[in-house]
Each structure stands twice: as C-alpha cells, then as structure tokens.
Amino acid sequence: MSKSDELVSIQPPQPLWTRHRWSIEAALAGLAGLLLLLYGSGAGSRQDTVVLICTYALLALGMYVPYIMSGSLSLAYNAYLGLGAYACGMLSTKLGWSSLWGVPIGMVLSAIIAVILAVATRKLSGFYLAGVTLLFAVAFQSFLLDQVDITGGPIGMQIVRPTIFGYSISRVQIMVASVIVVWAVGIFLARMRTSIFGVVVRIRKDNPQVVEASGISAPAISVVALALGAAIGSMGGSLYGMMHGVIQPETFGLHIIFLAIFMPLLGGQRSPWGAVIGAVIVVVFLFELNTLFDLDMLKNAGTLLFAVAILLVLRLAPDGLLGLGDVVRRKLLMRKQKDVR
Amino acid sequence: MPVQLWVSVVELGCFSGLLALGYFLVLRGADLFMFTMGPLAMFAALFGSYQVTKSGWPMPIAVLVGIALAVTISGLTEVLIVRPIHKRTGGEENPSIVAVVAILFLLEQLAGTLFGRTPLPGQPFWDKQFRWGEAVVSGQTIVTVIVTLVCFVAIMFWLRYSASGRMLRAVGDNENAARTLGLPVDRIRLIAFCLAGLLAGLAGTMFAAKAGVTFTNGMQWSLVGFLAVIVGGLGSVWAPLLGAVLVATLQTFTIFQFGNAARDYVTFAVAFLFFALRPKGIFQTKVRI
Amino acid sequence: MNTMTHGRATDTEPALLICRNVNKSYGGVKAVQNASLEVRAGEIVGLVGPNGAGKTTLVDVITGQQTADSGDIVIGGVALSGPPSKRARLAGFARTFQHPQLALDMTVRENILIGAVSSRLSTSRSMVRAAFAGALSPSTPEIDIEIEALTADLGIDRLERLVADLTLGEQRLVEVARELLRKPAALLLDEPFAGGDLRGVAGMTNALTQIVERGCGLLVVDHNVDIVAALVHRMVLMDQGRVVFDGPPADALASQEMRAVYFGASSE
C-alpha cells in the first residue's frame, strides 16, 4: 500500500501566513490605500500627488508581469503611458467623447503595439527586445513633439474632464478611482501570480525549455505577458491625464523608461505590492527633493541617484530591497535546519 | 540629394561606423549589446569641450584626456558592474541588459550634472575648409575618414593576428568552453570593452566638431550605432562600417526630405524590419566547419 | 551485434520505448552505431557505459534533441518525427537532467505544477483567458491532490520550500515528480545518482520503485554501475557507440564485455 493512501493528514498544516498571504497583503494594501486617500483629502496638490503615486504604481505594476515575473524587458513604457494619456486627450478634444474612453482604447492600442514589438523579436535574445522597444520609445517621443496638428506638439494637449453617463467626474472622484484601480490591479496580479498561468509565466523566465516540454510556446507566453503589462501601464497614463487635464510630451519622456525599471526592482520580486512600494518610494523621494531643495540641479540629479541606486541594487540585492528581508529570513531558517540535521 | 549632404553621410557614416565597431567587439567578446557606446562618446566629447571652454585646457590635452576617460569608464563598467553581475547570475541576460541601460542613463545624467546641460561646441582637429566641386569639405571630415579607416584596419589586424584578438570570438561564443580551455576570458572581455571605449571616445570627439555636443546626445548616438551594427551584421569586421554607411545615407536622406522626427520613425522602422526579417544583418557570420 | 539474453522482467508487457538500429554520426565520428534497445511497461532498464560510449547521444536522439541518421524510435506505439519537444510530448516521453532544470526561486509545489499543465495553454487566446481565470480563482485543487499523492510517494515534504533551499537529491526528486505528473509512457532519468549523497541515492532508489508502480517504463542512464545493477531489471551496456550487452544485471556484471569495457577503470 503506498503512502498516498494516507494522504494529506500527514502533512503539517501550512502556517497561516503562507496559506492566506495574498489576502493579508491585499488587506494591508487596502489599508495603505485608505491612508493615502486620507492624505489626499487635503489641498488640491495633495490629490495630484496621490494620483501621481497611482500612475507610477501602475507603471511599475505594468512592468511586473513581463519583466519581474517573466524576464522580458521592454523599454517602451513611456510610450504606453503616453498612449493612455493622449488617447484620453484626443478622444475628448477631437471626437467629443468622454475622456474615459481613453482608458480602454489606450489599453488596447498599447497591447497591440507591445504584441507587434514582441512578436518581431520573439526568437531573438532579450537585447533585441530592449533595442526595438527603446527605438519605438524614441520615435514615439519624437512623434509627440513633431506632429503638432495631432498631438499639440511641445505645448501638449488638453483633456476634458471625464464624464460617465453624462455625469462629470470630479478630481476627488478620479483620485479615489485611481487608488481603487491600483488596489484592484495589485490583487489581480497577486492572485494571477500563483495560478497556473502565473506559474508558467514565471518558469519561462529561467527555464523556457520546461515550458516548451509542457507543450506551451514560451515566446507566446512572453508576448501575452508583455501585452498585459503594456495595458496596465497605459491605464496609469490615462488616469494621470484625466486628473491633470493637460498633458505634454516631456511628461512621457525617456526618463520614464528608467523609473519603470527601477521601481519594481527596488520593491522586490515576490509580490506585485513590492512594485507599488517602489513607486511610492520614488514619488516621495522625488517630491521631497523638490520641496526640500527646490534646486534645479538636485531635481535633475534624481535620475542620476536612481541610476546609481539601481546599479547598487543589481550588484548587492538582486531580489530588491524586500528581497533582502527574504534572504536574511532564509539564511536564518537554513541555519535552523542545519542544526536539526 | 545635394553633394553637400553626401559629405554629411560620410561624416555620420564614419561616426556611427566607429560606434558600430565598438558594438561589434563587445558582441563578439561578451555577447552583449553595448548600449553605452553613445554616452561614452558623448562623455568624451563633452568633457573635452568643457575643459577647453570653461577651464582653458589646451585642446589636444582635453581631447586626449576625454578619450582616456571613455576608455577608463568603459573598463570600469566591465570590471565593477558587468562582470560581477554576469558571474553572479551565471550569464543571465536580463541583469546585464538592465545594467547596461542603467549605465547609459547614469552617464547621461552624470555628464549633465558635471558639464552642464547647455550644448557645447566640438573641438576640431583640423580647422581648414576645402572645396570639392560644389561641396565644402572640412579638414575635420578628412581627419574623421582617415581615423576611421585606420581604426578599422587596426582592429582587423588585431582580430586576425594578435593572441587576444583571435581568442575574442571563442570567448564570446562559448565562455565556459573557453574557460575550460584555459583562455584568459576576463582579460579578453576587458580588452574588448576598453577598445570599444577608445572607439567611442574617438568617434564622439571627432563628430562633436560638426554640430556640437550636449548631454542628451548619448541615447541618439547609441541607437544609430545599434542600428548600424544590426544592419551590417557580424559577418566581417567591415560589416559595421557598411551598415553605418547605409544607415547614415538613410538617415541623412530622411532628414533632408522629411525632417528630424521622420529620422526617428525611419530608424525604428528599419530596425523593426531587420529584426523581423534579417536579424543577423547583411553580413552574416559564416559557420566555420 | 546485440547479445540479447533472456530474463526480462515482463515479457508480455507492451514495449513503451523501442530503439531499432539507430545510427548517429557527428562530423565523421560514429557516435551511435546500430543501437537497439527496448523498455517495457513496469520495467527498469539501466543504460551504462563509459564516457564517449554514445549514451548521451543515444539519449539525445531518443528525447528528440538530435535526429538519428537512420533507425527508428517508437515511443508508446508512436513513431517519432517532427520538432523535438513536440515529439517527446506527444509521444508520452519525459526525461530528467543530471542538473535538474528547476526554477530555483519558486516553491517545490510550483515547480511540480507545470507538469500537469499540458496543452491547456496552447493558443494565445487560451493564455489570456488563463490569465484572467487565474486571477479569479488561482487555486488548483484537483492538481494539488495529485501532487500531494505523488510527493508523498516520492518522499518529498514541505512543498512550500523554495527549490534553491533543497539538496541536489531533493531537487532531483522534484524534477521526477514534475515529469511524472505528465503521465508519460516512459521516463528517462539522466544521471540520477551522479554526485548525490547517501540520502539522495536512497530517495532516488525509492523513487524508481514508485515510478514503475505507476506503469511507467523507466530508462536509467548513469555511470554508477553498481547502484544501477542493484536496481534495474535489465542492464544495457554501451561501448564506442554500440550496444555490447543487454541482459539481467547479474549477468551483465559477470560478463566479459563489462570487464573489457571497465577493465582498469574504477566504477564511480
């Protein structure tokens, strides 16, 4: 008689934390979101900060699936962000639609572009994807600046306050919606991560041949992951645009690419909430730099500092700052295990 | 296209050819795309110009130190960043890509912080102007062409006749096998990076004399070098130059006809087409049996 | 020529894996010459031989990583053809690797899980659907029951551990579990005893019995002739590209061919 007949009762029950991790994290994140909203109930500029945090959080979450989970690095995120925002702008000013439509349309456009770029390079090394997405990012930025008739050029374009079923959505409501969206996307990704699809996506990162051996096309998984990420990023741009009412090309400049890589790396791999934390840290840091020093040089030194930080993180803490905690915990656990043996 | 523009093509072609050659060497030796070529070129040029205009250094010194800086930075990035990450992750691609991109941004912002954000004029080696038919050819252009050809020939000889040059390809193709065979893998990789830095420094300094240099040039320069090596392929040491001339022709013509933004669209489109259809470039590496 | 002797454990079971007169050369060197071997259901076959004997090449041909110059490979009654991974998967054949191919930063359970996925995710549309379905209900109760049973049999516990924290022996068992979840007709174990500690060897030995109990045919390729001899029903010895012995392990160990091949060399 094999042991399997005695089944699960032999295994010790998993600790509460492991079994319900995602819901505990979601609850904590919800709490953080409420605190953020509380903060945003003050002056108008605070509401802008909250939405900025949400925009960057969605940018980071957009990088999470293709890059952190699956190891596919796309550098076109400034374009996805911009597409989301300019979609809102163009639909509302040129077609008279509610700018809210920019959200789904921006998502679809971004996903399509991500798919095209990924499919073209699916059989090539990661450097090619990085290269083609970077070239697209540069071309997109040029397009925004150059095509004045379409995008308004360097001056930018306006975005009409969004309406739904004829009711105008206020800035406070946009802010609340932004926090909810980030929270929902975070939960979505946290759950998806542990599902079969999530497991396949994550195994693809270092062991694509194992994915192939299961009869699944590894390149196709990468393409789908990249499309998902682009769509999420685009949402961030749309929310930003609807909140601010006016957008300019320089908001979606190449520095965004860099932040998009940096935020999720800072936060760590094991949970999409780490990406959100990375976003909060970046925005707070930038914001504090701005108000504390108000010096042009220091504001621009932000990217420099981030670049140094990212290299340090890569060198010393490959699993991000949250990952450092993991490493310490595992080392302690292993020491305990060795004693037992 | 007016003859004068062909002079531009030659200048741009030589410039991006040198950058592409740097890409070529690092691709062969370390199997990665050195997206930092552009910022390295920019850094050397900006440093040189800054020292001449703001600190009053004599031009030759400023230029030489600038180029030496590019070599040093390139070597340092290999030793301090690329190599440890490569070793620690067992040659995984992604950390290397992110590291290279991070260094690209770092150099750009560092240059901006150190040398200011306003464009500076370049430092020509040879200030004369010559007439050639309808076109005006500057002495700098002639110098650029000569230096480019010298570099290519020198690298060709290095690859064919020097010990480390011959080992370059072995190291890049299969690093583990090369190590097992006892090849000085780390040293060869470092040499490749330093040579690339040298090429970047030369290219940037010479090209800056044409239209000046500013800290944001790095990205654009990296991308034109990248496209040149993609188009040319890795089949021969001259392939990057051919790719560069083709790209320069295309870019110059596009700007002439359609303006600056169109150049970026076309650059993207050409790269996209090559990736999709002929990723190994025009000159593909022949498999040695 | 093969020296086929009697004493197969299960003569009447269907042959799950058949290699017939397989030839493979690399640039003039005959890596595998006229090799034939069979694995039947419920049978453990050991493939041994010194380095350069052609074991690896034959394994690569069987798993589809290389194509034979001539000869047949039949797995589960299906003659192989087509691209490598597809061939192996469609034909119900699985393999492990000397260095286990696992995602180190994922848990044991997650690494095993992918064995059960099969062709549920064959199109992009099904992938997108799976992404959303996964977010709505990430748990996989039916698969988890199978995994619990399998890991209990194989002696793997604490499935929430990260694979990076496991010993080599444990990692190999995880890989075996993953492959078994594919319900293959035949399983090939590549050097499952190489470099393992005593506990690892014991664990793998137990695993072999479990595999065969599931009706899987098992081909064990390893250098450790002694360990293999103690575990298999039949031993196949290769030398210089040819199969030089095929029979019960006791006979194999005593045979002239074995002595000739390993003369002077200590078995690792």
Short mmCIF file of C-alpha atoms in Angstrom, two decimals, chain A residues 29-333:
data_model
loop_
_atom_site.label_atom_id
_atom_site.label_comp_id
_atom_site.label_asym_id
_atom_site.label_seq_id
_atom_site.Cartn_x
_atom_site.Cartn_y
_atom_site.Cartn_z
CA ALA A 29 -2.63 47.37 0.76
CA GLY A 30 -6.24 48.39 1.15
CA LEU A 31 -5.36 49.97 4.46
CA ALA A 32 -2.48 51.81 2.87
CA GLY A 33 -4.81 52.97 0.14
CA LEU A 34 -7.24 54.36 2.68
CA LEU A 35 -4.43 56.19 4.41
CA LEU A 36 -3.39 57.61 1.08
CA LEU A 37 -6.90 58.83 0.44
CA LEU A 38 -6.93 60.40 3.85
CA TYR A 39 -3.78 62.23 2.95
CA GLY A 40 -5.36 63.30 -0.29
CA SER A 41 -8.35 64.83 1.39
CA GLY A 42 -6.36 67.97 1.93
CA ALA A 43 -5.29 70.56 -0.62
CA GLY A 44 -5.63 70.04 -4.36
CA SER A 45 -1.92 69.46 -4.80
CA ARG A 46 -2.15 66.51 -2.48
CA GLN A 47 -4.70 64.93 -4.74
CA ASP A 48 -2.29 65.33 -7.62
CA THR A 49 0.37 63.59 -5.58
CA VAL A 50 -1.94 60.69 -4.82
CA VAL A 51 -2.76 60.25 -8.49
CA LEU A 52 0.89 60.58 -9.39
CA ILE A 53 1.66 57.76 -6.98
CA CYS A 54 -1.09 55.71 -8.60
CA THR A 55 0.24 56.44 -12.08
CA TYR A 56 3.71 55.35 -11.17
CA ALA A 57 2.32 52.36 -9.32
CA LEU A 58 0.51 51.24 -12.44
CA LEU A 59 3.67 51.81 -14.42
CA ALA A 60 5.55 49.59 -12.01
CA LEU A 61 2.77 47.00 -11.99
CA GLY A 62 2.86 47.11 -15.77
CA MET A 63 6.50 46.11 -15.67
CA TYR A 64 5.79 43.43 -13.10
CA VAL A 65 4.28 40.73 -15.26
CA PRO A 66 6.57 40.78 -18.29
CA TYR A 67 9.79 41.78 -16.60
CA ILE A 68 9.80 40.72 -12.97
CA MET A 69 7.77 37.57 -13.48
CA SER A 70 8.84 36.50 -16.93
CA GLY A 71 12.13 38.23 -17.56
CA SER A 72 11.15 40.08 -20.73
CA LEU A 73 12.41 43.64 -20.66
CA SER A 74 10.52 46.20 -22.70
CA LEU A 75 11.71 49.78 -22.72
CA ALA A 76 8.66 51.33 -24.36
CA TYR A 77 6.74 52.12 -21.20
CA ASN A 78 6.89 55.85 -21.65
CA ALA A 79 5.02 55.26 -24.89
CA TYR A 80 2.35 53.13 -23.23
CA LEU A 81 1.88 55.74 -20.56
CA GLY A 82 1.70 58.43 -23.21
CA LEU A 83 -0.72 56.44 -25.34
CA GLY A 84 -3.08 56.12 -22.41
CA ALA A 85 -2.97 59.84 -21.74
CA TYR A 86 -3.08 61.07 -25.32
CA ALA A 87 -5.89 58.65 -26.13
CA CYS A 88 -7.97 60.38 -23.48
CA GLY A 89 -6.93 63.73 -24.88
CA MET A 90 -7.63 63.01 -28.49
CA LEU A 91 -10.92 61.30 -27.93
CA SER A 92 -12.21 64.07 -25.74
CA THR A 93 -10.96 67.08 -27.70
CA LYS A 94 -11.15 65.79 -31.25
CA LEU A 95 -14.12 63.46 -31.12
CA GLY A 96 -16.02 64.89 -28.22
CA TRP A 97 -16.24 61.52 -26.48
CA SER A 98 -15.86 61.20 -22.76
CA SER A 99 -12.17 61.04 -21.99
CA LEU A 100 -12.95 57.92 -20.01
CA TRP A 101 -12.93 56.05 -23.31
CA GLY A 102 -9.24 56.73 -23.46
CA VAL A 103 -8.74 54.07 -20.82
CA PRO A 104 -9.86 51.01 -22.77
CA ILE A 105 -8.71 52.35 -26.10
CA GLY A 106 -5.31 53.27 -24.75
CA MET A 107 -5.04 49.81 -23.23
CA VAL A 108 -5.89 48.09 -26.47
CA LEU A 109 -3.52 50.25 -28.53
CA SER A 110 -0.68 49.70 -26.09
CA ALA A 111 -1.28 45.97 -26.02
CA ILE A 112 -1.28 45.79 -29.80
CA ILE A 113 1.98 47.70 -30.06
CA ALA A 114 3.54 45.53 -27.36
CA VAL A 115 2.48 42.43 -29.27
CA ILE A 116 3.92 43.70 -32.55
CA LEU A 117 7.25 44.60 -30.98
CA ALA A 118 7.42 41.32 -29.10
CA VAL A 119 6.48 39.09 -32.00
CA ALA A 120 9.12 40.69 -34.20
CA THR A 121 11.83 39.80 -31.70
CA ARG A 122 10.43 36.65 -30.15
CA LYS A 123 13.16 34.39 -31.42
CA LEU A 124 15.97 36.80 -30.63
CA SER A 125 17.81 37.49 -27.43
CA GLY A 126 16.44 39.92 -24.85
CA PHE A 127 18.74 42.67 -26.10
CA TYR A 128 16.77 42.88 -29.32
CA LEU A 129 13.50 43.41 -27.48
CA ALA A 130 15.18 46.07 -25.40
CA GLY A 131 16.57 47.69 -28.55
CA VAL A 132 13.38 47.70 -30.59
CA THR A 133 11.28 48.97 -27.69
CA LEU A 134 13.82 51.69 -27.00
CA LEU A 135 13.76 52.75 -30.63
CA PHE A 136 9.98 52.84 -30.50
CA ALA A 137 10.11 54.90 -27.33
CA VAL A 138 12.36 57.46 -29.02
CA ALA A 139 10.19 57.52 -32.15
CA PHE A 140 7.06 57.96 -30.04
CA GLN A 141 8.56 60.88 -28.17
CA SER A 142 9.58 62.48 -31.45
CA PHE A 143 6.06 61.94 -32.76
CA LEU A 144 4.52 63.70 -29.79
CA LEU A 145 6.77 66.69 -30.26
CA ASP A 146 6.61 66.81 -34.01
CA GLN A 147 3.03 66.16 -35.03
CA VAL A 148 1.64 69.41 -33.72
CA ASP A 149 -1.64 69.01 -35.54
CA ILE A 150 -2.34 65.69 -33.92
CA THR A 151 -0.73 65.94 -30.50
CA GLY A 152 -0.36 69.64 -29.96
CA GLY A 153 3.40 69.39 -30.10
CA PRO A 154 5.54 70.59 -27.21
CA ILE A 155 2.70 72.64 -25.78
CA GLY A 156 0.72 69.48 -25.38
CA MET A 157 -2.99 68.91 -25.36
CA GLN A 158 -5.93 69.25 -23.11
CA ILE A 159 -8.05 66.50 -21.70
CA VAL A 160 -11.65 67.22 -20.96
CA ARG A 161 -12.84 66.22 -17.51
CA PRO A 162 -14.21 62.69 -17.87
CA THR A 163 -17.92 62.07 -17.82
CA ILE A 164 -19.86 58.89 -17.33
CA PHE A 165 -23.47 58.63 -18.42
CA GLY A 166 -23.50 62.40 -18.61
CA TYR A 167 -22.23 62.98 -15.08
CA SER A 168 -18.95 64.80 -14.75
CA ILE A 169 -16.37 63.05 -12.63
CA SER A 170 -14.66 65.33 -10.15
CA ARG A 171 -10.99 65.34 -9.34
CA VAL A 172 -11.59 63.80 -5.96
CA GLN A 173 -13.54 61.03 -7.61
CA ILE A 174 -10.73 60.42 -10.07
CA MET A 175 -8.33 60.21 -7.18
CA VAL A 176 -10.45 57.67 -5.34
CA ALA A 177 -10.89 55.69 -8.54
CA SER A 178 -7.13 55.70 -9.10
CA VAL A 179 -6.42 54.23 -5.70
CA ILE A 180 -9.10 51.60 -6.21
CA VAL A 181 -7.70 50.72 -9.63
CA VAL A 182 -4.21 50.26 -8.24
CA TRP A 183 -5.56 48.14 -5.43
CA ALA A 184 -7.60 46.03 -7.83
CA VAL A 185 -4.73 45.53 -10.24
CA GLY A 186 -2.45 44.60 -7.37
CA ILE A 187 -4.87 41.96 -6.16
CA PHE A 188 -5.41 40.74 -9.70
CA LEU A 189 -1.70 40.26 -10.24
CA ALA A 190 -1.07 38.77 -6.80
CA ARG A 191 -3.67 36.11 -7.43
CA MET A 192 -2.74 35.52 -11.04
CA ARG A 193 0.84 35.04 -9.95
CA THR A 194 0.05 31.88 -8.02
CA SER A 195 -2.29 30.45 -10.63
CA ILE A 196 -1.26 28.03 -13.34
CA PHE A 197 -0.79 30.86 -15.79
CA GLY A 198 1.36 32.76 -13.35
CA VAL A 199 3.49 29.72 -12.62
CA VAL A 200 4.04 29.12 -16.33
CA VAL A 201 4.98 32.75 -16.88
CA ARG A 202 7.48 32.64 -14.02
CA ILE A 203 9.05 29.35 -15.02
CA ARG A 204 9.51 30.75 -18.52
CA LYS A 205 11.98 33.27 -17.13
CA ASP A 206 14.84 30.88 -16.46
CA ASN A 207 13.56 27.59 -17.86
CA PRO A 208 11.74 28.16 -21.13
CA GLN A 209 12.55 24.63 -22.20
CA VAL A 210 10.47 23.28 -19.34
CA VAL A 211 7.56 25.38 -20.57
CA GLU A 212 8.07 24.02 -24.08
CA ALA A 213 8.17 20.47 -22.77
CA SER A 214 4.66 21.02 -21.48
CA GLY A 215 3.55 21.83 -24.99
CA ILE A 216 3.33 25.58 -24.36
CA SER A 217 5.01 28.08 -26.64
CA ALA A 218 7.42 30.03 -24.46
CA PRO A 219 7.63 33.01 -26.85
CA ALA A 220 3.85 33.22 -26.92
CA ILE A 221 3.75 33.42 -23.13
CA SER A 222 6.23 36.26 -23.28
CA VAL A 223 4.13 38.12 -25.84
CA VAL A 224 0.97 37.77 -23.76
CA ALA A 225 2.81 38.92 -20.64
CA LEU A 226 4.17 41.97 -22.46
CA ALA A 227 0.72 42.84 -23.78
CA LEU A 228 -0.77 42.63 -20.29
CA GLY A 229 1.97 44.83 -18.92
CA ALA A 230 1.54 47.44 -21.62
CA ALA A 231 -2.21 47.62 -21.00
CA ILE A 232 -1.69 48.13 -17.27
CA GLY A 233 0.87 50.85 -17.90
CA SER A 234 -1.47 52.60 -20.26
CA MET A 235 -4.13 52.78 -17.54
CA GLY A 236 -1.70 54.79 -15.46
CA GLY A 237 -1.25 57.31 -18.23
CA SER A 238 -4.98 57.69 -18.70
CA LEU A 239 -5.61 58.34 -15.02
CA TYR A 240 -2.85 60.91 -14.95
CA GLY A 241 -4.21 62.67 -17.98
CA MET A 242 -7.79 62.78 -16.76
CA MET A 243 -6.65 64.14 -13.41
CA HIS A 244 -4.40 66.84 -14.75
CA GLY A 245 -6.50 67.97 -17.65
CA VAL A 246 -3.43 68.83 -19.68
CA ILE A 247 -0.53 66.70 -20.88
CA GLN A 248 2.78 67.41 -22.53
CA PRO A 249 5.36 65.25 -24.28
CA GLU A 250 8.01 65.87 -21.65
CA THR A 251 5.88 64.15 -19.02
CA PHE A 252 6.32 60.94 -21.00
CA GLY A 253 9.96 61.39 -21.77
CA LEU A 254 12.68 58.79 -21.73
CA HIS A 255 13.30 59.19 -18.02
CA ILE A 256 10.08 57.23 -17.51
CA ILE A 257 11.73 54.17 -19.01
CA PHE A 258 14.26 54.26 -16.37
CA LEU A 259 11.85 54.70 -13.48
CA ALA A 260 9.79 51.85 -14.86
CA ILE A 261 12.74 49.51 -14.46
CA PHE A 262 13.80 50.92 -11.16
CA MET A 263 10.56 50.83 -9.19
CA PRO A 264 9.80 47.12 -9.36
CA LEU A 265 13.45 46.23 -8.86
CA LEU A 266 13.50 48.30 -5.74
CA GLY A 267 10.42 46.66 -4.40
CA GLY A 268 11.32 43.04 -4.98
CA GLN A 269 10.12 40.03 -6.82
CA ARG A 270 7.86 38.04 -4.66
CA SER A 271 4.85 40.26 -4.68
CA PRO A 272 3.38 42.85 -7.02
CA TRP A 273 2.86 45.05 -3.99
CA GLY A 274 6.62 45.41 -3.94
CA ALA A 275 6.35 47.27 -7.23
CA VAL A 276 3.78 49.57 -5.68
CA ILE A 277 6.05 50.20 -2.73
CA GLY A 278 8.85 51.01 -5.13
CA ALA A 279 6.58 53.55 -6.81
CA VAL A 280 5.68 55.19 -3.52
CA ILE A 281 9.34 55.45 -2.56
CA VAL A 282 10.25 57.02 -5.90
CA VAL A 283 7.45 59.58 -5.86
CA VAL A 284 8.05 60.51 -2.24
CA PHE A 285 11.74 60.83 -2.92
CA LEU A 286 11.25 62.98 -5.99
CA PHE A 287 8.61 65.02 -4.26
CA GLU A 288 10.65 65.57 -1.14
CA LEU A 289 13.68 66.52 -3.20
CA ASN A 290 11.57 69.09 -4.96
CA THR A 291 10.07 70.74 -1.93
CA LEU A 292 13.07 70.49 0.34
CA PHE A 293 15.63 71.86 -2.04
CA ASP A 294 13.76 73.36 -4.95
CA LEU A 295 17.01 73.43 -6.84
CA ASP A 296 17.02 72.59 -10.50
CA MET A 297 20.26 70.70 -10.26
CA LEU A 298 19.06 68.46 -7.45
CA LYS A 299 15.78 67.70 -9.15
CA ASN A 300 17.67 66.52 -12.18
CA ALA A 301 20.12 64.66 -10.03
CA GLY A 302 17.18 62.42 -9.16
CA THR A 303 17.71 60.22 -12.19
CA LEU A 304 21.41 60.14 -11.51
CA LEU A 305 20.84 58.95 -7.98
CA PHE A 306 18.34 56.38 -9.19
CA ALA A 307 20.82 55.12 -11.74
CA VAL A 308 23.44 54.66 -9.07
CA ALA A 309 20.89 53.04 -6.82
CA ILE A 310 19.76 50.64 -9.50
CA LEU A 311 23.32 49.51 -10.10
CA LEU A 312 23.85 49.02 -6.41
CA VAL A 313 20.63 47.05 -6.18
CA LEU A 314 21.71 44.87 -9.07
CA ARG A 315 25.08 44.25 -7.55
CA LEU A 316 24.15 43.74 -3.95
CA ALA A 317 20.48 42.90 -3.67
CA PRO A 318 19.26 41.20 -6.83
CA ASP A 319 15.93 40.43 -5.28
CA GLY A 320 15.24 44.03 -4.43
CA LEU A 321 15.06 45.61 -1.02
CA LEU A 322 12.13 43.48 0.05
CA GLY A 323 14.13 40.55 -1.19
CA LEU A 324 16.90 41.40 1.25
CA GLY A 325 14.49 40.63 4.02
CA ASP A 326 13.76 37.31 2.36
CA VAL A 327 17.43 36.44 2.10
CA VAL A 328 18.00 37.14 5.77
CA ARG A 329 14.97 35.11 6.74
CA ARG A 330 16.02 32.13 4.65
CA LYS A 331 19.54 32.21 5.95
CA LEU A 332 18.19 32.07 9.48
CA LEU A 333 15.84 29.24 8.54
#
